[in-house]
Amino acid sequence: MAANKTRTSGFSRNFSGTTSSQTPGIKSGPNGTIFVSSGIPDLDKILGGGFPLGSLVMVMEDAEAPHHMLLLRNFMSQGLVHNQPLLYASPAKDPRGFLGTLPSPVLSKENKSRKDDPEQDKGLRIAWQYKKYFGEDQHIHRDAKQEFCNDFDLRKPLERQFLSGRRVDCVSFQKISNIATLQDHCSTFLAQFRRNDGNISGVGRLAIQSLCAPQCEYSNMEWEMLSFIRSLKGMLQSSYAVAVITFPPSLLSPSSSKRWQHMADTLLSVKAIPVRCMPLVFGPSSHRMIVADEDKELAQLLTGYQDMVGLLNVHKVARMNTQVPVILEATTFSIKLQKRRFLVLECLNQAPIDGSSGSSYGTTASCSGSSSKTGTLDF
Amino acid sequence: MDPHRSPNLLDEALGLDQSAGTWPLGGRVVLVEDCVETSGSFVLYQIIKRALSPNSSNVVIFLAFSHSFSHIDRILRKLGSNLVAQRDNSRFFFFDMLMLQCPEGDERKGKDGLVELYRKVQTLVSSLPEDKKKCITIMVDDVSLMEVATNGSSDHALDFLRYCHTLTSEFGCSLVLLNHEDIYSGLLRPTFLLQMEYLADVMVKAEPLATGLASDVHGQMMVLSKGVCGKPGNLMNKMHNFQFRIKENTVEYFYPGRRT
């Protein structure tokens, strides 16, 4: 929405899909930016199209919950589906094993049927009828439309065909002694996607998980990590690639954490649901009661509380080639698992409080107005 | 009305509305401070736009630690000045410092270190023709990243800024610095920030509204000019508070609640 607005006001070149038709999985946005998908359709929508190429996305982790992994998984899967080379760095001993947990894309048929909106369904049926008549042509069109962003089924692992033969580099922080090695990995990886002329030969995705995790030897060298991020950012600006870094800010000193946040083009944070019927084992019983009450209150206040997994906060949206900040209508979203399979983001819907009084007032007024009118006419 | 000439609140606060022929910021240090929620980089772009406006002969030296040339070029093009043309005109000098890494330790002053950068800036300034020397603006896009480039030895960064400060007194250059205030707010003694604030003649602070971000008010700013009165012994700080809304081709400034 915001992207459209900027497009109309600024005089940006109208690419009209010249680039996106050549390389799958990218689409052009305002101000000459090119987006790749985050792997979560709702997140793409929130960010105005996706992650812009050349940008650095940072996700602040919740130290007690693994929600950042949901974002990372979808981001990586989406890249593999589009056959984009991937570099994955993680503090785990065997990062390649993580690839086995990536979610699988849903076929368009399944994907369509999961939308339980009646209107959508009606439209769908007509579309299917059309498909019967137009055959191949329509099919191609539909595919091309869906290509940019897939829905992922979190319960189905990614099929082998997406992993075999793809260029996937995995780096374990435990195996490298200093951050310069990681930087070398990144620079060789990014060298494949240099921006020199208009042609995009390929798009790279970089996923770095828990950069400042205590497992790595350099985790107490804050300045080294900062200069790594800075140089990574510098390299990204001149290449067709996107990097997603997740980090637990609580492990950094407050000023370092702010520096990291400043360096991010897009800054997100994930949080677990504050309290979830987890009675404290120790402590006085009165305290326990309070916790349970709070949970109930939240459940009353927010609709769909039961499906919620966590919260996503959007702190900063990348502004490439523009000075205008993107101001979102809402910055906090609930992460939900729809049918326990699909990751969806929703605005926090607060249960309406006294919302009916205003509108009813209006209707009564108009009613009385019209009745008085008829009264004057009726003589 | 010609958008180039109509002064807005920021121009007034910075003294850019006086068209007395001399560059009003000459010999002064402007420090722009911002935070994660509200970026203050637009102030730099506004000053570049003013400095490179057609009826002045100012020169801008831009030390870029955070954004590439194409990013800034695109923004300034929307604001109405063509950086590529100005670069060819030798009125805009761009130093790409994105990948600068100075090795640690004060003995090893590497080839690409800040000392070398200062030398380049100094030679550039002194090589400019006499009429242009009067109004040179040196901009550092993001001092905090310069600190990172020196691997955390803030003293090096501060030294660099002090050297640049000597240029303001020697040639009457103006120095415009961007820094992030919230990085230092948690520190017990934010020496680096305090030193910079001490150097500054004009401080511009950009911050979000206390009530959060809104689509029609992007933030508020405070401009503090130290010792504006010319008479000695009659120093006075002048403070301006207003709100702003950033658009593609301009920035609207207005007093709180007076948005038309």
XYZ file of C-alpha atoms in Angstrom:
639
model
C 0.000 0.000 0.000
C 2.709 2.356 1.066
C 4.797 1.255 -1.871
C 2.078 2.198 -4.286
C 1.794 5.599 -2.748
C 5.466 6.385 -3.119
C 5.395 5.153 -6.622
C 2.789 7.655 -7.679
C 4.424 10.601 -5.969
C 8.075 10.105 -6.875
C 9.190 10.023 -10.449
C 10.670 6.582 -10.515
C 11.363 4.701 -13.670
C 8.556 2.391 -14.551
C 10.093 -1.004 -14.927
C 6.770 -2.697 -15.578
C 8.151 -6.098 -14.966
C 10.958 -6.093 -17.472
C 13.344 -7.647 -15.017
C 10.880 -9.813 -13.206
C 9.930 -11.611 -16.347
C 13.488 -12.821 -16.826
C 14.428 -14.010 -13.378
C 11.869 -15.812 -11.280
C 11.218 -14.773 -7.731
C 11.909 -11.070 -8.045
C 9.669 -8.136 -8.653
C 10.372 -4.473 -9.083
C 9.235 -1.949 -6.561
C 9.277 1.828 -6.273
C 12.462 3.910 -6.691
C 14.214 1.269 -8.728
C 14.270 -1.295 -5.977
C 13.823 -4.974 -6.626
C 12.108 -7.184 -4.114
C 12.523 -10.806 -3.234
C 9.995 -12.563 -1.110
C 10.470 -13.213 2.577
C 8.678 -16.527 2.199
C 5.743 -15.266 4.240
C 3.078 -13.668 2.021
C 1.762 -11.507 4.835
C 5.189 -10.178 5.717
C 5.757 -9.243 2.085
C 2.526 -7.329 2.138
C 3.410 -5.542 5.361
C 6.833 -4.510 4.101
C 5.378 -3.184 0.874
C 6.533 -5.973 -1.413
C 9.212 -7.981 0.323
C 12.878 -7.599 1.126
C 14.599 -5.200 -1.298
C 17.743 -6.512 -2.947
C 20.841 -5.052 -1.383
C 19.267 -4.633 1.997
C 20.191 -6.019 5.357
C 17.337 -7.460 7.378
C 17.818 -7.963 11.073
C 15.579 -9.924 13.362
C 15.865 -9.461 17.085
C 15.327 -12.778 18.759
C 13.426 -13.525 21.870
C 16.004 -15.146 24.090
C 13.459 -17.666 25.332
C 11.638 -18.601 22.164
C 12.753 -19.823 18.743
C 10.342 -17.733 16.675
C 13.120 -16.234 14.587
C 13.647 -19.700 13.175
C 10.188 -19.539 11.622
C 11.196 -16.456 9.670
C 14.566 -17.920 8.709
C 13.077 -21.217 7.539
C 10.551 -19.595 5.254
C 13.139 -17.166 3.925
C 15.533 -19.982 3.081
C 12.871 -22.264 1.650
C 11.567 -19.535 -0.612
C 15.056 -19.011 -1.979
C 15.528 -22.693 -2.667
C 12.180 -22.913 -4.416
C 13.312 -20.093 -6.699
C 16.653 -21.772 -7.216
C 18.523 -18.890 -5.626
C 21.901 -19.700 -4.120
C 21.936 -19.683 -0.348
C 24.564 -19.166 2.310
C 23.500 -20.308 5.741
C 25.610 -19.691 8.807
C 24.592 -20.890 12.215
C 26.036 -21.659 15.613
C 24.925 -25.289 15.323
C 27.518 -27.978 14.819
C 25.870 -29.307 11.701
C 24.094 -26.486 9.892
C 23.298 -28.717 6.934
C 21.009 -30.716 9.141
C 18.832 -27.633 9.492
C 18.014 -27.808 5.804
C 16.029 -30.940 6.548
C 13.622 -28.917 8.659
C 12.760 -26.395 5.975
C 9.070 -26.247 5.111
C 7.714 -27.341 1.785
C 5.834 -25.096 -0.621
C 2.179 -25.763 -1.101
C 0.856 -26.437 -4.568
C -1.385 -23.731 -5.873
C -4.417 -26.004 -5.721
C -4.042 -26.731 -2.046
C -3.079 -23.210 -1.401
C -6.225 -21.858 -2.948
C -8.520 -24.224 -1.183
C -7.277 -23.266 2.220
C -8.715 -19.813 1.910
C -12.064 -20.147 3.511
C -13.357 -16.788 2.418
C -16.666 -17.418 0.629
C -16.137 -14.630 -1.878
C -12.732 -15.962 -2.743
C -14.264 -19.347 -3.243
C -16.795 -18.057 -5.681
C -14.136 -16.272 -7.662
C -12.075 -19.363 -7.569
C -14.753 -21.498 -9.087
C -15.125 -19.135 -11.975
C -11.397 -19.073 -12.426
C -11.348 -22.819 -12.567
C -14.011 -22.762 -15.199
C -11.973 -20.349 -17.224
C -9.024 -22.575 -16.875
C -10.968 -25.320 -18.573
C -11.436 -23.133 -21.626
C -8.139 -21.375 -21.805
C -6.076 -24.389 -20.881
C -2.326 -23.974 -20.984
C -2.180 -20.248 -21.339
C -4.080 -19.549 -18.187
C -2.057 -22.095 -16.345
C 1.204 -20.372 -17.187
C -0.194 -17.047 -16.174
C -1.320 -18.423 -12.849
C 2.060 -19.949 -12.196
C 3.875 -16.770 -12.979
C 1.650 -14.892 -10.599
C 2.244 -17.273 -7.774
C 5.922 -17.582 -8.343
C 6.996 -14.570 -6.337
C 5.840 -15.886 -3.010
C 4.763 -19.345 -1.997
C 2.853 -20.587 0.960
C 4.767 -23.032 3.046
C 3.453 -25.989 4.926
C 5.419 -26.064 8.137
C 4.605 -29.698 8.750
C 5.914 -31.001 5.482
C 9.679 -31.037 4.962
C 11.085 -29.577 1.776
C 11.277 -32.146 -0.965
C 14.605 -33.403 -2.111
C 14.279 -31.949 -5.568
C 14.588 -28.457 -4.095
C 17.756 -29.319 -2.206
C 19.706 -31.493 -4.585
C 21.793 -29.654 -7.079
C 21.107 -26.272 -5.474
C 23.962 -24.081 -4.457
C 23.738 -24.135 -0.700
C 26.731 -23.214 1.447
C 26.594 -23.994 5.121
C 28.931 -22.528 7.687
C 29.095 -23.451 11.326
C 30.329 -20.799 13.714
C 31.880 -23.473 15.860
C 34.204 -24.565 13.103
C 35.573 -21.113 12.355
C 37.878 -19.429 14.777
C 37.436 -15.793 13.864
C 34.899 -13.659 12.179
C 37.209 -12.813 9.289
C 36.639 -16.343 7.983
C 32.912 -15.749 7.997
C 33.481 -12.460 6.228
C 35.507 -14.241 3.553
C 32.720 -16.757 3.095
C 30.233 -13.934 2.661
C 32.366 -11.937 0.261
C 33.062 -14.910 -1.986
C 29.374 -15.749 -1.917
C 28.308 -12.190 -2.693
C 30.898 -11.790 -5.433
C 28.632 -13.894 -7.662
C 25.911 -11.282 -7.564
C 27.754 -8.037 -8.223
C 25.777 -5.195 -9.681
C 27.556 -4.046 -12.773
C 24.961 -3.451 -15.445
C 21.229 -3.820 -15.538
C 21.219 -7.559 -16.009
C 20.422 -9.710 -13.045
C 21.976 -13.076 -13.555
C 21.102 -14.406 -10.144
C 19.926 -13.443 -6.722
C 21.596 -14.594 -3.549
C 20.211 -15.122 -0.094
C 22.284 -14.987 3.032
C 20.880 -16.306 6.278
C 22.883 -15.867 9.446
C 21.394 -17.270 12.581
C 22.204 -15.926 16.046
C 25.318 -14.051 15.028
C 26.358 -13.206 18.556
C 25.561 -16.597 20.044
C 27.925 -17.583 22.827
C 28.896 -20.741 20.963
C 31.171 -18.810 18.690
C 34.572 -17.747 19.842
C 34.237 -14.170 18.803
C 30.964 -13.567 20.602
C 32.656 -11.224 23.058
C 34.392 -9.206 20.365
C 31.705 -6.669 19.756
C 33.693 -4.340 17.541
C 34.763 -7.175 15.279
C 31.163 -8.214 14.874
C 30.145 -4.637 14.183
C 32.730 -4.216 11.491
C 31.678 -7.532 10.007
C 28.106 -6.300 9.747
C 29.260 -2.985 8.341
C 31.334 -4.590 5.637
C 28.552 -7.046 4.900
C 26.235 -4.094 4.469
C 28.727 -2.414 2.182
C 29.008 -5.526 0.041
C 25.255 -6.000 -0.073
C 24.710 -2.488 -1.392
C 26.627 -3.397 -4.499
C 25.152 -6.829 -5.109
C 21.862 -8.475 -5.915
C 21.444 -10.233 -2.629
C 19.588 -10.022 0.641
C 20.939 -10.926 4.045
C 18.891 -11.845 7.066
C 20.698 -11.788 10.380
C 19.022 -12.848 13.581
C 20.545 -11.946 16.907
C 19.588 -12.011 20.566
C 19.970 -8.379 21.649
C 20.095 -9.356 25.296
C 23.527 -10.878 24.737
C 24.955 -7.612 23.471
C 25.676 -4.520 25.460
C 22.849 -1.980 25.088
C 24.926 0.427 23.036
C 26.140 -2.313 20.713
C 22.624 -3.546 20.279
C 21.576 -0.044 19.224
C 24.422 0.065 16.744
C 23.240 -3.196 15.230
C 19.743 -1.835 14.980
C 20.972 1.287 13.262
C 22.791 -0.766 10.665
C 19.707 -2.772 9.760
C 17.733 -1.632 6.743
C 14.719 -3.595 7.848
C 14.431 -4.290 11.531
C 12.030 -6.838 12.958
C 11.704 -8.442 16.316
C 9.888 -11.554 17.458
C 8.522 -12.259 20.872
C 6.790 -15.113 22.537
C 3.312 -14.506 23.903
C 3.943 -12.793 27.229
C 2.480 -15.379 29.591
C 0.695 -18.503 28.618
C -1.035 -20.444 31.349
C 2.272 -21.486 32.751
C 1.769 -21.395 36.483
C 4.886 -20.641 38.409
C 6.010 -23.686 40.278
C 7.621 -21.702 43.007
C 6.474 -18.524 44.657
C 3.375 -17.637 46.579
C 0.041 -18.829 45.350
C -1.292 -15.288 44.996
C 1.309 -14.640 42.307
C 0.185 -17.692 40.443
C -3.325 -16.377 40.408
C -2.233 -13.093 38.914
C -0.466 -14.808 36.064
C -3.488 -16.903 35.238
C -5.704 -13.835 35.328
C -3.455 -11.895 32.998
C -3.573 -14.709 30.533
C -7.320 -14.746 30.614
C -7.451 -11.015 30.158
C -5.251 -11.226 27.110
C -7.378 -13.983 25.699
C -10.420 -11.800 26.098
C -8.764 -8.757 24.654
C -7.324 -10.341 21.541
C -9.353 -12.339 19.141
C -7.863 -15.594 18.008
C -5.583 -15.754 20.994
C -5.559 -19.536 20.952
C -3.892 -19.775 17.537
C -1.218 -17.250 18.329
C 2.333 -18.440 18.506
C 4.057 -15.161 19.060
C 4.297 -11.519 18.174
C 6.199 -9.829 15.400
C 7.228 -6.208 15.651
C 8.252 -4.134 12.663
C 10.629 -1.435 13.853
C 12.057 -0.241 10.585
C 11.201 -0.797 6.951
C 14.003 -0.466 4.442
C 14.042 2.821 2.564
C 16.161 2.309 -0.469
C 16.776 5.298 -2.700
C 14.301 7.433 -0.829
C 14.245 9.648 2.209
C 10.610 9.019 3.024
C 10.117 6.706 5.971
C 7.527 3.979 5.682
C 4.974 4.471 8.403
C 2.877 1.411 8.952
C -0.599 1.538 10.319
C 0.250 -1.161 12.790
C 3.669 -2.303 13.889
C 2.752 -5.275 16.032
C 1.441 -8.398 14.414
C 0.510 -11.741 15.786
C 2.194 -14.778 14.342
C -0.397 -17.470 13.885
C -0.324 -20.966 12.583
C -3.335 -21.468 10.399
C -4.496 -25.062 10.498
C -1.239 -25.727 12.316
C 0.507 -25.525 8.984
C 0.673 -22.081 7.503
C 2.376 -19.101 8.971
C 0.160 -16.027 8.865
C 0.629 -12.579 10.317
C -2.340 -10.609 11.487
C -2.845 -7.213 12.974
C -3.583 -7.504 16.622
C -7.333 -7.449 16.642
C -8.655 -6.028 19.798
C -12.132 -7.087 20.673
C -14.417 -4.141 19.993
C -15.086 -2.076 23.057
C -18.314 -0.191 22.844
C -17.868 0.165 19.114
C -21.537 -0.095 18.287
C -22.719 3.023 20.077
C -21.309 5.511 17.540
C -22.731 3.929 14.433
C -26.099 3.260 15.970
C -26.263 6.894 16.877
C -25.686 7.802 13.279
C -28.310 5.465 11.950
C -30.928 6.640 14.372
C -30.216 10.211 13.424
C -30.612 9.520 9.723
C -33.709 7.511 10.435
C -35.290 10.293 12.329
C -34.197 12.730 9.659
C -35.832 10.755 6.896
C -38.925 10.217 8.915
C -39.245 13.921 9.553
C -38.807 14.519 5.840
C -41.569 12.181 4.994
C -43.510 13.898 7.699
C -43.220 17.237 5.920
C -44.125 15.711 2.600
C -47.037 13.920 4.085
C -49.731 16.568 4.236
C 6.799 29.932 -5.493
C 10.217 28.654 -6.328
C 10.886 25.759 -3.992
C 14.582 26.574 -3.992
C 14.153 29.943 -2.442
C 11.273 29.671 -0.037
C 12.782 29.287 3.421
C 11.230 26.761 5.744
C 11.488 26.380 9.496
C 14.663 24.333 9.294
C 16.315 26.917 7.082
C 15.331 29.637 9.484
C 16.606 27.678 12.442
C 19.913 26.999 10.721
C 20.096 30.574 9.493
C 19.985 29.486 5.853
C 17.259 31.981 5.032
C 19.650 34.918 5.050
C 20.723 35.454 1.497
C 23.544 37.820 2.315
C 25.915 36.201 -0.103
C 27.995 34.275 2.397
C 27.252 30.708 3.359
C 25.572 31.076 6.747
C 26.991 27.834 8.069
C 30.548 28.847 7.222
C 32.963 28.130 10.034
C 30.350 26.317 12.044
C 29.841 22.730 13.089
C 26.379 21.228 12.760
C 25.690 18.029 14.632
C 22.615 16.036 13.669
C 21.515 13.437 16.179
C 18.841 10.861 15.562
C 17.645 7.497 16.815
C 16.560 4.130 15.462
C 12.909 5.145 15.149
C 13.521 8.420 13.332
C 16.374 8.843 10.931
C 17.924 12.282 10.697
C 19.683 11.753 7.406
C 17.133 13.901 5.624
C 18.666 16.955 7.313
C 21.913 16.226 5.490
C 20.085 16.014 2.196
C 18.334 19.309 2.873
C 21.656 20.993 3.552
C 23.205 19.489 0.411
C 20.249 20.737 -1.578
C 20.688 24.256 -0.192
C 24.436 24.217 -0.675
C 24.213 23.057 -4.283
C 21.358 25.332 -5.239
C 21.993 27.043 -8.586
C 22.674 30.530 -7.296
C 25.405 29.593 -4.852
C 28.909 28.384 -5.451
C 29.251 26.075 -2.517
C 31.251 22.899 -2.531
C 30.161 19.767 -0.668
C 32.598 17.087 0.421
C 30.661 14.009 1.398
C 32.297 11.261 3.429
C 29.912 8.327 3.064
C 30.196 5.572 5.610
C 26.675 4.279 5.381
C 25.060 4.823 1.989
C 26.202 4.336 -1.551
C 26.370 7.119 -4.087
C 23.413 5.828 -6.066
C 21.170 5.967 -3.004
C 22.037 9.578 -2.261
C 21.988 10.542 -5.918
C 18.463 9.248 -6.332
C 17.235 11.112 -3.282
C 18.869 14.368 -4.283
C 17.548 14.063 -7.789
C 14.053 14.053 -6.378
C 14.944 17.083 -4.306
C 16.034 18.853 -7.434
C 19.795 18.696 -7.640
C 21.813 16.493 -9.888
C 24.791 15.107 -8.024
C 26.392 13.537 -11.061
C 26.448 16.885 -12.830
C 27.681 18.621 -9.697
C 30.388 16.015 -9.335
C 31.557 16.733 -12.861
C 31.369 20.422 -12.011
C 33.692 19.795 -9.041
C 31.130 21.050 -6.631
C 30.282 17.706 -5.092
C 33.005 15.344 -3.945
C 32.006 11.896 -2.848
C 34.304 9.716 -0.776
C 33.075 6.140 -0.734
C 34.133 4.905 2.682
C 31.724 1.990 2.895
C 34.452 -0.583 3.001
C 37.043 1.426 4.915
C 38.663 -0.603 7.660
C 41.373 1.011 9.727
C 43.574 -1.438 11.539
C 43.656 -1.142 15.256
C 46.500 0.419 17.182
C 47.783 3.948 16.938
C 51.177 3.021 15.484
C 49.885 1.280 12.383
C 48.386 4.036 10.398
C 47.428 2.097 7.355
C 47.241 3.431 3.866
C 43.496 3.698 3.937
C 43.124 4.899 7.488
C 41.454 8.026 8.720
C 44.741 9.908 8.640
C 44.962 9.243 4.946
C 41.363 10.284 4.532
C 42.039 13.540 6.326
C 45.041 14.158 4.130
C 42.865 13.690 1.067
C 40.243 16.061 2.390
C 42.828 18.643 3.321
C 44.561 18.546 -0.052
C 41.200 18.793 -1.730
C 40.209 21.793 0.349
C 43.467 23.606 -0.187
C 43.510 22.836 -3.901
C 40.158 24.468 -4.503
C 40.200 27.922 -6.066
C 40.136 30.873 -3.737
C 36.529 31.875 -4.384
C 35.245 28.425 -3.588
C 37.315 27.991 -0.463
C 35.028 30.286 1.458
C 32.041 28.017 1.432
C 32.935 24.378 1.702
C 30.733 21.934 3.539
C 32.283 18.733 4.820
C 29.710 16.079 5.677
C 30.223 12.870 7.550
C 27.346 10.489 6.987
C 27.332 8.602 10.159
C 30.071 9.182 12.671
C 29.069 6.053 14.560
C 30.048 3.962 11.548
C 33.340 5.786 11.396
C 33.846 4.603 14.944
C 33.117 1.059 13.803
C 35.571 1.445 10.953
C 38.295 2.288 13.442
C 37.363 -0.841 15.335
C 36.039 0.947 18.339
C 38.900 3.306 19.007
C 36.727 6.367 19.287
C 39.772 8.502 19.912
C 40.837 8.043 16.311
C 37.439 9.078 15.084
C 37.444 12.033 17.427
C 40.908 13.027 16.308
C 39.710 12.980 12.742
C 36.800 15.215 13.610
C 39.059 17.624 15.468
C 41.364 17.818 12.469
C 38.370 18.572 10.293
C 37.392 21.171 12.855
C 40.663 22.973 12.274
C 39.605 23.355 8.663
C 36.555 25.262 9.826
C 38.712 27.868 11.494
C 41.412 27.845 8.832
C 39.296 28.043 5.712
C 35.860 28.761 7.092
C 34.518 25.388 6.048
C 31.413 24.098 7.707
C 31.278 20.633 9.164
C 28.051 18.665 9.225
C 28.016 15.445 11.230
C 25.343 12.802 11.624
C 25.347 10.629 14.683
C 22.941 8.409 16.553
C 22.180 9.575 20.028
C 20.554 6.428 21.357
C 23.744 4.424 20.976
C 25.309 6.457 23.746
C 22.292 7.087 25.902
C 22.861 4.004 28.002
C 26.501 4.760 28.690
C 27.578 6.190 31.996
C 29.981 8.681 30.451
C 29.282 9.089 26.771
C 32.582 10.878 26.173
C 32.442 10.579 22.419
C 29.024 12.113 22.119
C 29.765 14.835 24.653
C 32.964 15.776 22.848
C 31.071 16.091 19.616
C 28.354 18.129 21.234
C 31.064 20.369 22.610
C 32.465 20.886 19.127
C 29.069 21.636 17.656
C 27.759 25.155 17.142
C 24.378 23.990 16.002
C 22.699 20.846 17.231
C 19.783 19.259 15.425
C 17.959 16.467 17.173
C 15.389 14.374 15.385
C 13.180 12.122 17.424
C 9.819 10.410 17.094
C 6.731 11.861 18.648
C 6.190 10.733 22.192
C 2.877 9.275 21.099
C 4.492 7.141 18.437
C 4.730 7.452 14.689
C 1.925 8.903 12.681
C 1.555 9.030 8.951
C 1.174 12.793 8.834
C 3.797 13.734 11.426
C 7.036 11.832 11.015
C 8.759 13.262 14.041
C 9.868 16.339 15.850
C 13.102 18.168 15.845
C 14.976 20.516 18.049
C 17.527 22.922 16.660
C 19.827 24.518 19.191
C 22.162 27.262 18.024
C 24.819 28.092 20.514
C 25.878 31.691 20.970
C 24.038 33.244 18.081
C 24.349 36.851 19.137
C 27.296 38.441 17.462
C 28.219 40.806 20.248
C 30.833 39.454 22.621
C 29.619 38.958 26.122
C 26.108 38.632 24.902
C 25.929 34.949 24.189
C 22.560 33.394 23.874
C 21.358 29.988 22.886
C 18.477 29.926 20.530
C 16.207 26.955 20.399
C 13.631 25.987 17.827
C 11.166 23.153 18.206
C 9.009 21.943 15.396
C 7.635 18.870 13.718
C 8.217 17.554 10.268
C 6.811 15.348 7.592
C 9.139 13.926 4.972
C 8.005 13.675 1.370
C 9.813 12.545 -1.731
C 10.656 15.971 -3.032
C 10.428 18.138 0.047
C 10.117 18.115 3.797
C 7.289 19.955 5.498
C 8.079 21.663 8.751
C 5.451 23.041 11.061
C 4.899 24.000 14.655
C 3.014 21.450 16.747
C -0.675 21.626 16.003
C -0.303 24.178 13.228
C -0.266 21.893 10.279
C -2.268 23.372 7.459
